[in-house]
Amino acid sequence: TGGRVMLVTLPRVAGYLFNPVSFYYCYDARGNLAATLAEVTNTFREVKPYVLTAHDERGAFHLRMPKHFYVSPFSDVDVAFDFTLRPLGDRLSVQIDDYTGAARTLTSTVAGARQPLTDATLARFTLKYPLLTLRVITLIHWHALRLWLKRVPW
């Protein structure tokens, strides 16, 4: 009660919205980071939240959970997601690893410097990354097609 939630996500562009993963940073009334949430969405618009409440001595929130969720035809459903979300500050730092048993099979990262949310910043990023959300979904399908054409096993 009385806390604040900060959301890191992709914007709606030209009326289209797709977020492969969104991150919620949940602060208590005193301003302390209490929990984080990773909300994973697949291309079928199915959504699964992963709540991270345990953090290490550096304040990074960590969770390894079985995925049990269809994300890609080239990634087994029975792998585990291993999330590491570091507290927000001047930089964003998120890592999501896929594990099959004890073996890490994929590492995904999102990192960047904090930018002020101003009209000028929004205009600059709109020009720098035009149609970003549409580009993400197009590239997902483009890479899936390329893997399929190479006959990469599912």
Short mmCIF file of C-alpha atoms in Angstrom, two decimals:
data_model
loop_
_atom_site.label_atom_id
_atom_site.label_comp_id
_atom_site.label_asym_id
_atom_site.label_seq_id
_atom_site.Cartn_x
_atom_site.Cartn_y
_atom_site.Cartn_z
CA THR A 1 0.00 0.00 0.00
CA GLY A 2 1.26 3.43 -0.93
CA GLY A 3 4.10 2.07 -3.07
CA ARG A 4 5.10 2.77 -6.62
CA VAL A 5 5.38 0.49 -9.65
CA MET A 6 7.73 1.24 -12.54
CA LEU A 7 7.21 -0.54 -15.85
CA VAL A 8 9.86 -1.28 -18.49
CA THR A 9 8.15 -2.33 -21.71
CA LEU A 10 7.81 -1.63 -25.43
CA PRO A 11 5.40 1.11 -26.54
CA ARG A 12 2.34 0.73 -28.72
CA VAL A 13 3.40 1.81 -32.23
CA ALA A 14 0.98 2.66 -35.03
CA GLY A 15 -1.78 1.02 -32.98
CA TYR A 16 0.16 -2.26 -32.59
CA LEU A 17 1.32 -3.65 -29.27
CA PHE A 18 3.55 -6.67 -28.63
CA ASN A 19 5.84 -7.12 -25.67
CA PRO A 20 7.85 -10.35 -25.54
CA VAL A 21 8.65 -9.47 -21.92
CA SER A 22 7.75 -6.56 -19.66
CA PHE A 23 9.37 -5.85 -16.30
CA TYR A 24 7.61 -4.39 -13.28
CA TYR A 25 9.63 -2.94 -10.39
CA CYS A 26 7.47 -2.75 -7.24
CA TYR A 27 8.48 -0.35 -4.48
CA ASP A 28 7.03 -0.15 -0.97
CA ALA A 29 5.81 3.08 0.65
CA ARG A 30 9.34 3.83 1.92
CA GLY A 31 10.77 3.62 -1.62
CA ASN A 32 12.49 0.24 -1.17
CA LEU A 33 12.33 -2.24 -4.03
CA ALA A 34 10.10 -5.01 -2.64
CA ALA A 35 9.60 -7.27 -5.67
CA THR A 36 9.95 -7.46 -9.42
CA LEU A 37 7.80 -9.19 -11.99
CA ALA A 38 8.67 -10.43 -15.46
CA GLU A 39 5.59 -10.75 -17.68
CA VAL A 40 6.35 -12.99 -20.68
CA THR A 41 4.09 -12.90 -23.74
CA ASN A 42 4.29 -15.27 -26.68
CA THR A 43 3.21 -14.62 -30.26
CA PHE A 44 -0.19 -16.22 -29.52
CA ARG A 45 -0.81 -13.44 -26.95
CA GLU A 46 -0.60 -15.85 -24.04
CA VAL A 47 0.86 -14.13 -20.97
CA LYS A 48 2.62 -15.64 -17.98
CA PRO A 49 3.86 -13.63 -14.99
CA TYR A 50 6.95 -14.61 -13.01
CA VAL A 51 7.14 -12.92 -9.59
CA LEU A 52 10.62 -12.38 -8.18
CA THR A 53 10.71 -11.66 -4.46
CA ALA A 54 14.10 -13.11 -3.43
CA HIS A 55 17.15 -10.92 -3.88
CA ASP A 56 20.88 -11.35 -3.32
CA GLU A 57 23.30 -9.23 -1.29
CA ARG A 58 23.65 -6.74 -4.18
CA GLY A 59 19.87 -6.29 -4.41
CA ALA A 60 19.43 -8.23 -7.68
CA PHE A 61 16.18 -10.19 -7.82
CA HIS A 62 16.59 -13.77 -8.94
CA LEU A 63 14.21 -16.61 -9.85
CA ARG A 64 14.62 -19.92 -11.66
CA MET A 65 11.27 -21.46 -12.63
CA PRO A 66 10.14 -24.12 -15.08
CA LYS A 67 8.81 -22.33 -18.12
CA HIS A 68 5.83 -24.63 -18.85
CA PHE A 69 4.93 -22.13 -21.50
CA TYR A 70 5.19 -22.10 -25.29
CA VAL A 71 7.50 -19.27 -26.36
CA SER A 72 9.22 -20.58 -29.49
CA PRO A 73 9.00 -23.68 -31.67
CA PHE A 74 12.79 -23.88 -31.35
CA SER A 75 12.78 -23.88 -27.55
CA ASP A 76 11.43 -26.78 -25.50
CA VAL A 77 8.50 -26.10 -23.19
CA ASP A 78 10.12 -28.00 -20.32
CA VAL A 79 13.17 -25.74 -19.90
CA ALA A 80 13.55 -23.36 -16.96
CA PHE A 81 13.73 -19.58 -17.11
CA ASP A 82 16.43 -18.11 -14.86
CA PHE A 83 15.68 -14.41 -14.28
CA THR A 84 18.08 -11.83 -12.84
CA LEU A 85 16.68 -8.30 -12.54
CA ARG A 86 18.99 -5.73 -11.00
CA PRO A 87 17.48 -2.70 -9.23
CA LEU A 88 16.79 0.30 -11.43
CA GLY A 89 19.20 3.18 -11.13
CA ASP A 90 21.17 4.98 -13.82
CA ARG A 91 21.19 1.72 -15.81
CA LEU A 92 18.76 -1.08 -16.65
CA SER A 93 20.24 -4.57 -16.38
CA VAL A 94 18.16 -7.72 -16.93
CA GLN A 95 19.30 -11.23 -17.82
CA ILE A 96 17.12 -14.23 -18.66
CA ASP A 97 18.81 -17.58 -19.15
CA ASP A 98 17.20 -20.79 -20.36
CA TYR A 99 18.31 -24.00 -18.66
CA THR A 100 17.79 -27.61 -19.61
CA GLY A 101 18.73 -29.40 -16.41
CA ALA A 102 22.05 -27.89 -15.30
CA ALA A 103 23.03 -26.73 -18.81
CA ARG A 104 22.43 -23.12 -19.85
CA THR A 105 21.10 -23.20 -23.43
CA LEU A 106 20.33 -19.52 -24.08
CA THR A 107 21.16 -16.14 -22.56
CA SER A 108 19.09 -13.02 -23.24
CA THR A 109 19.97 -9.60 -21.88
CA VAL A 110 18.45 -6.15 -21.83
CA ALA A 111 20.66 -3.28 -20.71
CA GLY A 112 20.84 0.44 -21.18
CA ALA A 113 21.26 3.85 -19.64
CA ARG A 114 18.33 5.70 -18.12
CA GLN A 115 17.00 8.56 -20.26
CA PRO A 116 14.65 11.35 -19.17
CA LEU A 117 11.12 10.97 -20.50
CA THR A 118 10.72 14.23 -22.40
CA ASP A 119 9.10 15.16 -25.71
CA ALA A 120 12.58 15.56 -27.23
CA THR A 121 13.71 12.12 -26.01
CA LEU A 122 10.53 10.49 -27.34
CA ALA A 123 10.96 12.20 -30.71
CA ARG A 124 14.63 11.18 -30.91
CA PHE A 125 13.90 7.53 -30.13
CA THR A 126 10.91 7.48 -32.49
CA LEU A 127 13.22 8.58 -35.29
CA LYS A 128 16.08 6.32 -34.18
CA TYR A 129 13.87 3.22 -33.78
CA PRO A 130 10.89 3.73 -36.10
CA LEU A 131 8.09 1.19 -35.72
CA LEU A 132 10.07 -0.61 -33.00
CA THR A 133 7.25 -2.86 -31.82
CA LEU A 134 6.39 -3.91 -35.38
CA ARG A 135 10.08 -4.57 -36.01
CA VAL A 136 10.30 -6.91 -33.01
CA ILE A 137 7.40 -9.14 -34.13
CA THR A 138 8.62 -9.10 -37.75
CA LEU A 139 12.14 -10.16 -36.70
CA ILE A 140 10.78 -12.94 -34.48
CA HIS A 141 8.92 -14.42 -37.46
CA TRP A 142 11.82 -13.74 -39.86
CA HIS A 143 14.28 -15.63 -37.64
CA ALA A 144 11.79 -18.48 -37.15
CA LEU A 145 11.43 -18.76 -40.94
CA ARG A 146 15.20 -18.80 -41.43
CA LEU A 147 15.60 -21.54 -38.81
CA TRP A 148 12.78 -23.52 -40.41
CA LEU A 149 14.36 -23.17 -43.88
CA LYS A 150 17.67 -24.43 -42.44
CA ARG A 151 15.70 -27.41 -41.08
CA VAL A 152 16.76 -26.72 -37.52
CA PRO A 153 14.98 -29.39 -35.44
CA TRP A 154 12.19 -28.26 -33.15
#
